mmCIF file of C-alpha atoms in Angstrom:
data_model
loop_
_atom_site.group_PDB
_atom_site.id
_atom_site.type_symbol
_atom_site.label_atom_id
_atom_site.label_comp_id
_atom_site.label_asym_id
_atom_site.label_seq_id
_atom_site.Cartn_x
_atom_site.Cartn_y
_atom_site.Cartn_z
ATOM 1 C CA MET Q 13 -123.848 151.231 -42.547
ATOM 2 C CA GLY Q 14 -121.676 150.672 -39.518
ATOM 3 C CA TYR Q 15 -121.820 150.910 -35.755
ATOM 4 C CA VAL Q 16 -121.520 153.953 -33.528
ATOM 5 C CA TYR Q 17 -121.418 154.343 -29.769
ATOM 6 C CA LEU Q 18 -124.143 156.601 -28.388
ATOM 7 C CA ASN Q 19 -124.847 157.247 -24.706
ATOM 8 C CA GLY Q 20 -123.818 153.881 -23.360
ATOM 9 C CA GLY Q 21 -124.595 151.518 -26.218
ATOM 10 C CA PHE Q 22 -123.417 150.317 -29.631
ATOM 11 C CA ILE Q 23 -126.034 150.762 -32.339
ATOM 12 C CA CYS Q 24 -126.250 150.815 -36.126
ATOM 13 C CA SER Q 25 -125.389 154.247 -37.429
ATOM 14 C CA ASP Q 26 -128.653 154.610 -39.372
ATOM 15 C CA GLN Q 27 -130.576 154.089 -36.130
ATOM 16 C CA ALA Q 28 -128.633 156.633 -34.063
ATOM 17 C CA THR Q 29 -130.692 159.680 -33.080
ATOM 18 C CA ILE Q 30 -130.083 162.739 -30.916
ATOM 19 C CA SER Q 31 -132.718 165.074 -29.463
ATOM 20 C CA VAL Q 32 -133.576 168.245 -31.372
ATOM 21 C CA PHE Q 33 -133.145 169.940 -27.981
ATOM 22 C CA ASP Q 34 -129.533 168.791 -27.681
ATOM 23 C CA GLN Q 35 -127.440 171.816 -26.765
ATOM 24 C CA GLY Q 36 -124.791 170.848 -29.281
ATOM 25 C CA PHE Q 37 -127.370 171.102 -32.053
ATOM 26 C CA LEU Q 38 -128.982 174.286 -30.746
ATOM 27 C CA TYR Q 39 -125.893 176.217 -29.633
ATOM 28 C CA GLY Q 40 -122.761 174.365 -30.675
ATOM 29 C CA ASP Q 41 -122.239 173.559 -26.983
ATOM 30 C CA GLY Q 42 -119.938 170.616 -27.534
ATOM 31 C CA ILE Q 43 -116.375 169.367 -27.849
ATOM 32 C CA PHE Q 44 -114.666 166.727 -29.953
ATOM 33 C CA GLU Q 45 -111.453 164.827 -30.587
ATOM 34 C CA SER Q 46 -110.334 163.015 -33.741
ATOM 35 C CA PHE Q 47 -107.563 160.426 -33.794
ATOM 36 C CA ARG Q 48 -106.461 157.205 -35.416
ATOM 37 C CA SER Q 49 -105.581 153.573 -34.872
ATOM 38 C CA VAL Q 50 -102.780 151.831 -36.741
ATOM 39 C CA ASN Q 51 -102.914 148.074 -37.239
ATOM 40 C CA GLY Q 52 -105.639 147.949 -34.609
ATOM 41 C CA ARG Q 53 -103.681 149.938 -31.990
ATOM 42 C CA LEU Q 54 -104.883 153.340 -30.801
ATOM 43 C CA TYR Q 55 -102.255 155.934 -31.660
ATOM 44 C CA GLN Q 56 -101.450 158.697 -29.154
ATOM 45 C CA PHE Q 57 -104.829 158.370 -27.502
ATOM 46 C CA ASP Q 58 -103.394 159.438 -24.152
ATOM 47 C CA GLN Q 59 -102.600 162.886 -25.611
ATOM 48 C CA HIS Q 60 -106.023 163.149 -27.220
ATOM 49 C CA TYR Q 61 -107.704 162.086 -23.979
ATOM 50 C CA ARG Q 62 -105.831 164.771 -22.038
ATOM 51 C CA ARG Q 63 -106.949 167.383 -24.549
ATOM 52 C CA LEU Q 64 -110.529 166.102 -24.311
ATOM 53 C CA LEU Q 65 -110.362 166.568 -20.521
ATOM 54 C CA GLN Q 66 -108.919 170.051 -21.039
ATOM 55 C CA SER Q 67 -111.853 171.019 -23.267
ATOM 56 C CA ALA Q 68 -114.385 169.431 -20.898
ATOM 57 C CA ARG Q 69 -113.048 171.267 -17.842
ATOM 58 C CA ALA Q 70 -113.160 174.583 -19.678
ATOM 59 C CA LEU Q 71 -116.893 174.062 -20.305
ATOM 60 C CA ASN Q 72 -117.641 172.497 -16.909
ATOM 61 C CA TYR Q 73 -118.584 169.126 -18.397
ATOM 62 C CA PRO Q 74 -118.723 166.435 -15.703
ATOM 63 C CA LEU Q 75 -116.987 163.607 -17.573
ATOM 64 C CA THR Q 76 -117.489 160.319 -15.763
ATOM 65 C CA PHE Q 77 -115.493 157.917 -17.951
ATOM 66 C CA SER Q 78 -111.791 157.268 -17.551
ATOM 67 C CA GLN Q 79 -109.207 156.881 -20.284
ATOM 68 C CA GLN Q 80 -109.417 153.114 -19.851
ATOM 69 C CA ASP Q 81 -113.210 153.227 -20.170
ATOM 70 C CA LEU Q 82 -112.944 155.095 -23.454
ATOM 71 C CA GLU Q 83 -110.198 152.835 -24.781
ATOM 72 C CA GLU Q 84 -112.379 149.785 -24.205
ATOM 73 C CA ILE Q 85 -115.273 151.443 -26.044
ATOM 74 C CA LEU Q 86 -113.031 152.454 -28.942
ATOM 75 C CA LEU Q 87 -111.538 148.995 -29.351
ATOM 76 C CA GLU Q 88 -114.984 147.381 -29.296
ATOM 77 C CA LEU Q 89 -116.227 149.901 -31.865
ATOM 78 C CA GLN Q 90 -113.187 149.095 -33.980
ATOM 79 C CA ARG Q 91 -113.986 145.373 -33.742
ATOM 80 C CA LEU Q 92 -117.647 145.843 -34.638
ATOM 81 C CA ASN Q 93 -116.743 147.918 -37.688
ATOM 82 C CA GLU Q 94 -113.929 145.528 -38.680
ATOM 83 C CA LEU Q 95 -111.337 148.304 -38.892
ATOM 84 C CA THR Q 96 -107.594 147.843 -39.371
ATOM 85 C CA HIS Q 97 -106.544 151.488 -39.625
ATOM 86 C CA GLY Q 98 -109.323 153.398 -37.920
ATOM 87 C CA TYR Q 99 -110.297 157.060 -37.859
ATOM 88 C CA PHE Q 100 -112.318 157.968 -34.757
ATOM 89 C CA ARG Q 101 -114.239 161.004 -33.638
ATOM 90 C CA ILE Q 102 -115.535 161.493 -30.095
ATOM 91 C CA THR Q 103 -118.225 164.177 -29.815
ATOM 92 C CA ILE Q 104 -119.562 165.252 -26.430
ATOM 93 C CA THR Q 105 -122.267 167.857 -25.901
ATOM 94 C CA ARG Q 106 -124.026 169.261 -22.862
ATOM 95 C CA GLY Q 107 -127.000 167.106 -23.798
ATOM 96 C CA ARG Q 108 -130.716 167.746 -23.921
ATOM 97 C CA GLY Q 109 -131.758 171.157 -22.632
ATOM 98 C CA GLU Q 110 -134.083 174.018 -23.424
ATOM 99 C CA ILE Q 111 -134.138 176.925 -25.816
ATOM 100 C CA GLY Q 112 -132.436 179.970 -24.340
ATOM 101 C CA PHE Q 113 -129.367 180.519 -22.213
ATOM 102 C CA GLN Q 114 -131.242 181.069 -18.962
ATOM 103 C CA HIS Q 115 -131.834 177.392 -18.200
ATOM 104 C CA HIS Q 116 -129.651 175.399 -15.817
ATOM 105 C CA MET Q 117 -126.420 174.056 -17.311
ATOM 106 C CA ASP Q 118 -126.435 170.655 -15.587
ATOM 107 C CA SER Q 119 -127.660 168.077 -18.099
ATOM 108 C CA ASN Q 120 -126.785 164.498 -18.908
ATOM 109 C CA LEU Q 121 -124.036 164.708 -21.488
ATOM 110 C CA THR Q 122 -124.486 163.319 -24.984
ATOM 111 C CA CYS Q 123 -121.548 161.137 -26.027
ATOM 112 C CA LEU Q 124 -121.268 159.985 -29.641
ATOM 113 C CA ILE Q 125 -118.280 158.064 -31.016
ATOM 114 C CA MET Q 126 -117.962 157.316 -34.727
ATOM 115 C CA ALA Q 127 -115.340 155.178 -36.426
ATOM 116 C CA ARG Q 128 -114.460 154.386 -40.032
ATOM 117 C CA GLU Q 129 -111.545 152.981 -41.956
ATOM 118 C CA PHE Q 130 -108.884 155.625 -42.521
ATOM 119 C CA SER Q 131 -108.447 156.243 -46.233
ATOM 120 C CA GLY Q 132 -106.054 159.196 -46.194
ATOM 121 C CA PHE Q 133 -105.249 161.362 -49.184
ATOM 122 C CA GLY Q 134 -104.025 160.513 -52.657
ATOM 123 C CA ALA Q 135 -100.315 159.919 -53.207
ATOM 124 C CA GLU Q 136 -100.253 162.709 -55.793
ATOM 125 C CA HIS Q 137 -100.763 165.305 -53.051
ATOM 126 C CA TYR Q 138 -97.607 164.167 -51.258
ATOM 127 C CA GLU Q 139 -95.614 163.782 -54.472
ATOM 128 C CA GLN Q 140 -96.643 167.034 -56.157
ATOM 129 C CA GLY Q 141 -97.562 169.234 -53.175
ATOM 130 C CA ILE Q 142 -100.625 171.366 -52.597
ATOM 131 C CA ARG Q 143 -101.643 175.015 -52.815
ATOM 132 C CA LEU Q 144 -102.723 177.174 -49.893
ATOM 133 C CA ARG Q 145 -104.921 180.247 -49.941
ATOM 134 C CA VAL Q 146 -104.421 183.077 -47.473
ATOM 135 C CA ALA Q 147 -107.882 183.465 -45.959
ATOM 136 C CA ALA Q 148 -109.585 186.814 -45.603
ATOM 137 C CA THR Q 149 -111.295 185.375 -42.507
ATOM 138 C CA ARG Q 150 -109.173 185.960 -39.421
ATOM 139 C CA ARG Q 151 -108.709 183.356 -36.699
ATOM 140 C CA ASN Q 152 -110.760 184.061 -33.576
ATOM 141 C CA ALA Q 153 -108.870 186.101 -31.013
ATOM 142 C CA PRO Q 154 -107.877 183.944 -28.011
ATOM 143 C CA GLU Q 155 -109.367 186.612 -25.745
ATOM 144 C CA ALA Q 156 -112.746 185.919 -27.355
ATOM 145 C CA ILE Q 157 -112.727 182.119 -27.717
ATOM 146 C CA ASN Q 158 -110.187 179.973 -25.911
ATOM 147 C CA PRO Q 159 -108.319 178.088 -28.682
ATOM 148 C CA GLN Q 160 -107.501 175.266 -26.255
ATOM 149 C CA ILE Q 161 -111.168 174.216 -26.333
ATOM 150 C CA LYS Q 162 -111.659 171.921 -29.311
ATOM 151 C CA ALA Q 163 -115.261 172.933 -29.856
ATOM 152 C CA ILE Q 164 -117.817 171.690 -32.364
ATOM 153 C CA SER Q 165 -118.956 175.314 -32.851
ATOM 154 C CA ASN Q 166 -116.276 175.779 -35.493
ATOM 155 C CA LEU Q 167 -117.812 178.299 -37.877
ATOM 156 C CA ASN Q 168 -114.550 180.248 -38.041
ATOM 157 C CA SER Q 169 -112.733 177.286 -39.605
ATOM 158 C CA LEU Q 170 -115.687 176.490 -41.872
ATOM 159 C CA LEU Q 171 -115.492 179.996 -43.343
ATOM 160 C CA GLY Q 172 -111.820 179.374 -44.051
ATOM 161 C CA LYS Q 173 -112.616 176.051 -45.734
ATOM 162 C CA LEU Q 174 -115.235 177.738 -47.909
ATOM 163 C CA GLU Q 175 -112.630 180.279 -49.012
ATOM 164 C CA ALA Q 176 -110.248 177.461 -49.920
ATOM 165 C CA ARG Q 177 -112.927 175.711 -51.958
ATOM 166 C CA ALA Q 178 -113.911 178.895 -53.792
ATOM 167 C CA ALA Q 179 -110.261 179.503 -54.708
ATOM 168 C CA GLY Q 180 -109.603 175.905 -55.723
ATOM 169 C CA ALA Q 181 -107.014 175.571 -52.956
ATOM 170 C CA PHE Q 182 -106.436 172.568 -50.718
ATOM 171 C CA GLU Q 183 -106.380 174.526 -47.435
ATOM 172 C CA VAL Q 184 -106.075 178.067 -46.117
ATOM 173 C CA ILE Q 185 -103.606 179.944 -43.982
ATOM 174 C CA MET Q 186 -105.497 181.870 -41.321
ATOM 175 C CA LEU Q 187 -103.939 184.977 -39.813
ATOM 176 C CA ASN Q 188 -104.839 186.270 -36.360
ATOM 177 C CA ASN Q 189 -106.141 189.734 -35.566
ATOM 178 C CA LYS Q 190 -102.536 191.021 -35.504
ATOM 179 C CA LYS Q 191 -101.914 189.683 -39.032
ATOM 180 C CA HIS Q 192 -99.532 187.029 -37.749
ATOM 181 C CA ILE Q 193 -99.592 183.550 -39.290
ATOM 182 C CA CYS Q 194 -101.714 181.342 -37.032
ATOM 183 C CA GLU Q 195 -102.750 177.998 -38.567
ATOM 184 C CA GLY Q 196 -104.880 176.388 -41.229
ATOM 185 C CA ALA Q 197 -108.610 175.854 -40.945
ATOM 186 C CA SER Q 198 -107.890 172.311 -39.741
ATOM 187 C CA SER Q 199 -104.102 172.049 -39.725
ATOM 188 C CA ASN Q 200 -100.911 173.500 -38.295
ATOM 189 C CA ILE Q 201 -98.296 175.102 -40.516
ATOM 190 C CA PHE Q 202 -94.493 174.781 -40.633
ATOM 191 C CA TRP Q 203 -91.739 176.074 -42.893
ATOM 192 C CA SER Q 204 -87.985 175.571 -43.082
ATOM 193 C CA LYS Q 205 -84.865 177.545 -43.890
ATOM 194 C CA GLY Q 206 -81.631 175.599 -43.837
ATOM 195 C CA GLN Q 207 -81.506 173.557 -40.638
ATOM 196 C CA TRP Q 208 -84.213 175.646 -38.961
ATOM 197 C CA VAL Q 209 -87.921 174.870 -38.869
ATOM 198 C CA PHE Q 210 -90.423 177.565 -37.932
ATOM 199 C CA THR Q 211 -94.010 177.344 -36.707
ATOM 200 C CA PRO Q 212 -96.372 179.857 -35.062
ATOM 201 C CA ASP Q 213 -96.378 180.015 -31.273
ATOM 202 C CA VAL Q 214 -99.470 179.131 -29.223
ATOM 203 C CA SER Q 215 -99.702 182.832 -28.313
ATOM 204 C CA THR Q 216 -101.025 183.473 -31.843
ATOM 205 C CA GLY Q 217 -104.265 181.699 -30.911
ATOM 206 C CA LEU Q 218 -103.751 178.327 -32.575
ATOM 207 C CA LEU Q 219 -104.982 174.959 -31.347
ATOM 208 C CA GLU Q 220 -102.007 172.886 -30.200
ATOM 209 C CA GLY Q 221 -102.320 169.890 -32.490
ATOM 210 C CA VAL Q 222 -101.157 166.524 -31.195
ATOM 211 C CA THR Q 223 -99.483 165.887 -34.553
ATOM 212 C CA ARG Q 224 -97.900 169.353 -34.374
ATOM 213 C CA ALA Q 225 -96.161 168.412 -31.118
ATOM 214 C CA THR Q 226 -95.008 165.100 -32.598
ATOM 215 C CA ILE Q 227 -93.561 166.794 -35.680
ATOM 216 C CA MET Q 228 -91.692 169.322 -33.548
ATOM 217 C CA ARG Q 229 -90.134 166.459 -31.612
ATOM 218 C CA LEU Q 230 -89.274 164.446 -34.722
ATOM 219 C CA CYS Q 231 -87.616 167.491 -36.306
ATOM 220 C CA GLU Q 232 -85.128 167.712 -33.456
ATOM 221 C CA GLN Q 233 -84.751 164.029 -32.546
ATOM 222 C CA LYS Q 234 -84.724 162.397 -35.974
ATOM 223 C CA LEU Q 235 -83.677 165.088 -38.456
ATOM 224 C CA ASN Q 236 -81.384 167.228 -36.282
ATOM 225 C CA LEU Q 237 -83.381 170.351 -37.119
ATOM 226 C CA ARG Q 238 -83.886 173.258 -34.740
ATOM 227 C CA VAL Q 239 -87.549 174.238 -34.196
ATOM 228 C CA VAL Q 240 -88.380 177.885 -33.492
ATOM 229 C CA THR Q 241 -91.829 179.128 -32.480
ATOM 230 C CA GLY Q 242 -92.862 182.760 -32.601
ATOM 231 C CA GLU Q 243 -95.000 185.417 -34.236
ATOM 232 C CA PHE Q 244 -94.407 185.545 -37.975
ATOM 233 C CA LYS Q 245 -95.708 187.480 -40.965
ATOM 234 C CA LEU Q 246 -96.660 186.105 -44.362
ATOM 235 C CA GLN Q 247 -93.498 187.634 -45.747
ATOM 236 C CA ASP Q 248 -91.499 185.021 -43.842
ATOM 237 C CA LEU Q 249 -92.912 182.262 -46.045
ATOM 238 C CA LYS Q 250 -91.368 183.833 -49.155
ATOM 239 C CA PHE Q 251 -87.905 183.062 -47.846
ATOM 240 C CA ALA Q 252 -88.714 179.456 -46.932
ATOM 241 C CA ASP Q 253 -87.025 176.424 -48.472
ATOM 242 C CA GLU Q 254 -90.098 174.320 -47.731
ATOM 243 C CA VAL Q 255 -93.624 174.787 -46.365
ATOM 244 C CA PHE Q 256 -95.816 171.977 -45.032
ATOM 245 C CA ILE Q 257 -98.958 171.502 -42.965
ATOM 246 C CA THR Q 258 -99.778 168.805 -40.427
ATOM 247 C CA SER Q 259 -102.796 167.167 -38.792
ATOM 248 C CA THR Q 260 -104.009 163.752 -37.664
ATOM 249 C CA SER Q 261 -105.413 162.969 -41.108
ATOM 250 C CA LEU Q 262 -102.921 164.894 -43.272
ATOM 251 C CA GLU Q 263 -99.809 163.654 -41.446
ATOM 252 C CA VAL Q 264 -97.210 165.888 -43.198
ATOM 253 C CA MET Q 265 -98.536 167.524 -46.363
ATOM 254 C CA PRO Q 266 -96.041 169.496 -48.530
ATOM 255 C CA VAL Q 267 -97.004 172.927 -49.863
ATOM 256 C CA VAL Q 268 -95.630 174.219 -53.158
ATOM 257 C CA LYS Q 269 -97.731 177.361 -53.595
ATOM 258 C CA VAL Q 270 -99.208 180.038 -51.316
ATOM 259 C CA ASP Q 271 -101.670 182.163 -53.294
ATOM 260 C CA ASP Q 272 -99.637 183.051 -56.406
ATOM 261 C CA PHE Q 273 -96.228 182.641 -54.760
ATOM 262 C CA THR Q 274 -94.301 179.459 -55.575
ATOM 263 C CA ILE Q 275 -92.312 177.668 -52.864
ATOM 264 C CA ASN Q 276 -89.058 175.854 -53.744
ATOM 265 C CA GLN Q 277 -89.675 176.259 -57.490
ATOM 266 C CA GLY Q 278 -92.852 174.243 -57.112
ATOM 267 C CA THR Q 279 -91.169 171.003 -56.024
ATOM 268 C CA VAL Q 280 -91.649 168.967 -52.842
ATOM 269 C CA GLY Q 281 -88.600 169.214 -50.582
ATOM 270 C CA PRO Q 282 -86.761 166.532 -48.595
ATOM 271 C CA ILE Q 283 -87.780 167.653 -45.086
ATOM 272 C CA ALA Q 284 -91.513 167.111 -45.617
ATOM 273 C CA LYS Q 285 -90.803 163.687 -47.111
ATOM 274 C CA SER Q 286 -88.428 162.701 -44.298
ATOM 275 C CA LEU Q 287 -90.810 163.886 -41.591
ATOM 276 C CA ARG Q 288 -93.734 161.952 -43.018
ATOM 277 C CA ASN Q 289 -91.602 158.826 -43.246
ATOM 278 C CA ALA Q 290 -90.424 159.296 -39.639
ATOM 279 C CA LEU Q 291 -94.004 159.849 -38.468
ATOM 280 C CA ARG Q 292 -95.290 156.737 -40.254
ATOM 281 C CA GLN Q 293 -92.462 154.636 -38.833
ATOM 282 C CA GLU Q 294 -93.322 155.839 -35.340
ATOM 283 C CA MET Q 295 -97.014 155.153 -35.892
ATOM 284 C CA ALA Q 296 -96.299 151.615 -37.101
ATOM 285 C CA ALA Q 297 -94.033 150.916 -34.114
ATOM 286 C CA ALA Q 298 -96.313 152.468 -31.474
ATOM 287 C CA LYS Q 299 -97.730 150.237 -28.792
ATOM 288 C CA GLN Q 300 -101.280 150.338 -27.479
ATOM 289 C CA ASN Q 301 -101.724 153.231 -25.001
#
């Protein structure tokens, strides 16, 4: 049992309730952001807040709290839950409404913020690498669902996760409707060849991860690697020296197998290790936003 923030107050998590008429529950009409704190300091929250605003504007949500307002709530929630390295999720929905799409869209928003201690993943995953499955499920076309909205109605990714579980894989690679590599169900993908690092372009329909942007910067600033974005086929991975995936929770996770194809003779390469070390150093040194 811990504390959550719900619609203006801090309450015990087992006492938190949301209406059965909440539009997030009925229609997936909601957005979210997940991020971390390190040694009690919020990490890159300014980027996550900007993306939250981006999602809210796309759905015409009238957000009334500022970045400072949210930071104060997050830090208090962190204190109440006695967190050192926190993992937070902000969920905002259109709030209580009616059944059917013909009702008015102006409701009081539901805002739920949860926080727990960040536990991460076992060291063996980073030391031995993981396996990816190429999903049969295609990523939603950007013309159908704007990928820049981080929506709670994420059935597309869930289908990918179910494929990974059925195959005994850690994560999936999702292709877009043009059969170009897009992203994982909940991660971004990179691969290297020599001093070049490749990652799909936003035009493929991926969500621009905050960690993705950080890794691209660290590649060039810290490791003297050239980052290239574009539209790539699965065949490109077979020529890679290394493959790795990134996210807020994964950080930099090395990949040693894609379906039945082995990457780098099944061993974790130096770039993934160096990037994770560089990321963790930056996280530890980061100041409060």
